[in-house]
Structures are given as structure tokens and as C-alpha cells.
Amino acid sequence: MADPIRVLVTGAAGQIAYSLLYSIAKGDVFGKDQPIILVLLDIPPMLPVLDGVVMELQDCALPLLREVIPTDKVELGFKDLDAAILVGSMPRKEGMERKDLLKANVAIFKTQGAALEKYAKKSVRVLVVGNPANTNCLIASKSAPSIPKENFSCLTRLDHNRARSQVAMRCGVPADAVKNVIIWGNHSSTQYPDVHHAMVNVHGKEVEAYNAVKDDSWLKGDFISTVQLRGAAVIKARKLSSAMSAAKAICDHMRDWWFGTLDGEFMSMGVYAGGNSYGIPEDLIYSFPVHIKNKSWNIHDGLPINDFSRAKMDATATELVEERDTALSFLSQ
């Protein structure tokens, strides 16, 4: 049996973590033969709730779960980590300006980046989930200069899964019959869900998504807005934000990062834009199609980009540049 790996989940008393922790602890993410030490970090007022989560994890009697460490202290939370899943962030409250939200989160992710720098392994893989995820991820990375930029990513797999599912439902096929959808840009309502390069398996034959769907106006209209605004639709219906689907997307993202993507397939991941071939400004965390092998991702280059896609890719990049510049002004204060 392999040595245990240390996996941190922040915001560990929250509802996404509640849907996530069981899957990690039972081996769905890092492998069925990989023992786990789960480190659960949250703010001091949430520690009593965290104790209940620990009890439940113990009561699952999971053979791979070697230890559960609940804490509110970064020096314990970030020590010797192999993987960090940063779910916790300051949520947007009613009447809050976006820049106020950014300012609060810059403080959080500056602290967490510095803790990664000081305590975690340099090989740690970091996934930022807490919103605004792209910019929070960039701030964490800049606050941990000795950890490679390539080790930081943000979650756009939920948007990717939403896009995949919408196309699958429209074509009347299972979700795994749809591959190579792309989420470009920011995990926000400016993201661009793109199916120009997607393929759908229809009766055993791979068909381009536009030919499988046969409804260009839907693909260029309601499909895009449905994926962009899905999080808000879930909140309106449930009075709570996406948790089950977010946890599933986190598992998908980390499992692919650990074990690689299938040949001929790419997945959407918010990653460092440096050196990209799509004309996206370099110093951003931007969602691209990526291949993963040996725990390293590469942006899938060379996809032809039409004018429709170009405008949407640039619009979401513009939003990210504004977010970044605002965040960096707070970082230097």
C-alpha cells in the first residue's frame, strides 16, 4: 500500500465540502489504493460544525481514510500538502460591490498562498473553487512564488459538465457520448461555452456537435446563456448554491489532474495563460482546453477560432484583466 497523501479542503464545514469529502475519502479521486490524510480547515466559528463532519467521516468506516485533522490554523492546515482544494471564500452578500468582494478575497487568498509557500510541498497541486475563482487563484499563486505556476488551477469543470450535459440532453444521448466541449475564460457569466470542436457519439458514430444538435440558433443563444447563468438558476430554485454538482466537478478535475485525460480528449481547466497560442493576455488564470499527462497539463493548441468565438473569448479576457488589476491594487496595499 502506498504512503498516505495529505489533502486539504478549506471551507470544510460548508455544503460543497459536505458533498465532496466522502468521495475523496473513499478513493474516487486519488485512487482506490491510495490512503488519505484529510485536513479540514475552516474559520473558528465553524469548528463545532467541523467536529460533526469528522464524526461522520469516522462513522463511514472508510479503509483508505487514515486520519482526519480538523483545524482553524494555517500552519497545521497547509503542512506537507500533496493537494489543496480551496473551497472557502468570502461569499457575495446583498448590496456588496464586486470590488469589495475582491478586496475581501484578496486578503484570504494572499494568506493561503503565503501558507502554501511556507508549509506545503513544492509539488502540491492547488485547485481554487471559491469565487471569484480565477482571480483568487492568481492571487494565491503570486503569494507562493516558489511553487510552480503550473501547480495552480481554478475550477471550470462544473461549467464544462453543464455544457456537456446540455448538449447530451438535446441529442438524447448519455453525457459521456459528448466530448471536447470547451469553457473559455472566467468562471463568471462572461465565460464562453464553446462546442465548435465538440463531438457527439450518435449510434456509434462520432458527429460534430453542430451537426448532431442541428439547431445553430440554440447553440449560439440559449445554450450559452443557460450554461453561463446555471449557478444563479440553481440558487433561485434551491435557495442555496450548487453543492452536489460542484463537488462532482472538483472530483473530476482532481482525478484527471492525478491520472490524466483520455487520448483524443481535452477538459476545461482554469490555468496560467502564459505562452498560450490563442492571443489571451499572459498574466491571467483563464479557462482553456487542456490535456493532462503525468500530473502536468498542456493547453490544446491549434484549434481554429471563428469570429463569433473570438469576440466571446476576448470579452471574458477583458473582464479577467479588470479583475486582476483591481485585485493586484489591493495586493500591494
Phi, psi and omega in degrees: 000138180293161173293150178295147170258151179261121182239123178262135167237122175266165187061035195287346176267000184275178188283330175296313180300322181299326177278342188266320194297321180300316181297318178296313187292335181265001171101011182287343188252307188258004174115150185283353179239019184250104176297151188231137162252116181265124177251123186246113183249133172207177182282156186309319181297342183267358184299321177299321177295319180300323177301322177294322177296318178300315178303315181295319177298318176299319184288346175285343178051055184269123186296332181279343185275103186275328182200147173236127184240103175273138182200159169245012185250124185294328183295331174274318184298323187258004186290126171054038185285143168265328179214140177231122178247104190265089184272324185290135173202172175282116179285156178286125179261160182304134178081001182277130175287151180301323181292329176293321177297316178299316183299315180297320182283330174302316180299316181296311187279339169295314179297316183289323175298316179297324178291321174300315180302317188277324193243332188277164170296149178289344179268005183304142172255128188244126174243120177262125181250322183301134185275153355288109197297317183299311184287323174302319179296316179299317180296316178300316180296315180295335180273359179228066190296338182271356174264128184306141179303328182293346181275359180250138176212161173236161188277114165236010180293331177297316177296319178301313180295323177298316181295316180300316182293319179300315179294317181299315179297320181297326183267354181068037179235163175294157183300327182283359173276355179250128178225159174065034161290160181226138165253118176261136164096226189269146171279076181204185181286359174266354179309154179241103174281119191239124178244018179296338183247004184279153178236146178237130177275108181245114181053042175083002181240133180279125183235142175300142187303319181298325179282331179285320183283320179058039177206082185298325183292325176293315182295331180264358183232266186299326178302311182296313183291327177299315180292315181301322189254011186297320180301317179294324179294322178294316179300317181298322183280316187265343189064016176216154181280166182304127180236304180301312182290326177294317179298317178300318180294321177300314179300315179300314182300309184290324178296317178294323179296323182284317191248350176097161177269160178289150176303135178080004178238147169232157180237160179267134183211136173281113185225170181295130189277355183307129176079009180290156184261009187254013176072023178271136179309141193290315191271059180223157161262115189227142180279125179232165166284130182230150165258149178229133176212139180052041178064017177238134180262153171225136177293134178286109185271164165084008177287133176291135183243118179276175185296322179301311180293318182304315182297320182286322176296321180288324181296318180288328175295320179300317177299318181294322177297317178297315178301313181300313184296320176296314181297317181293330176294326176286324183298325184274355181285000000 
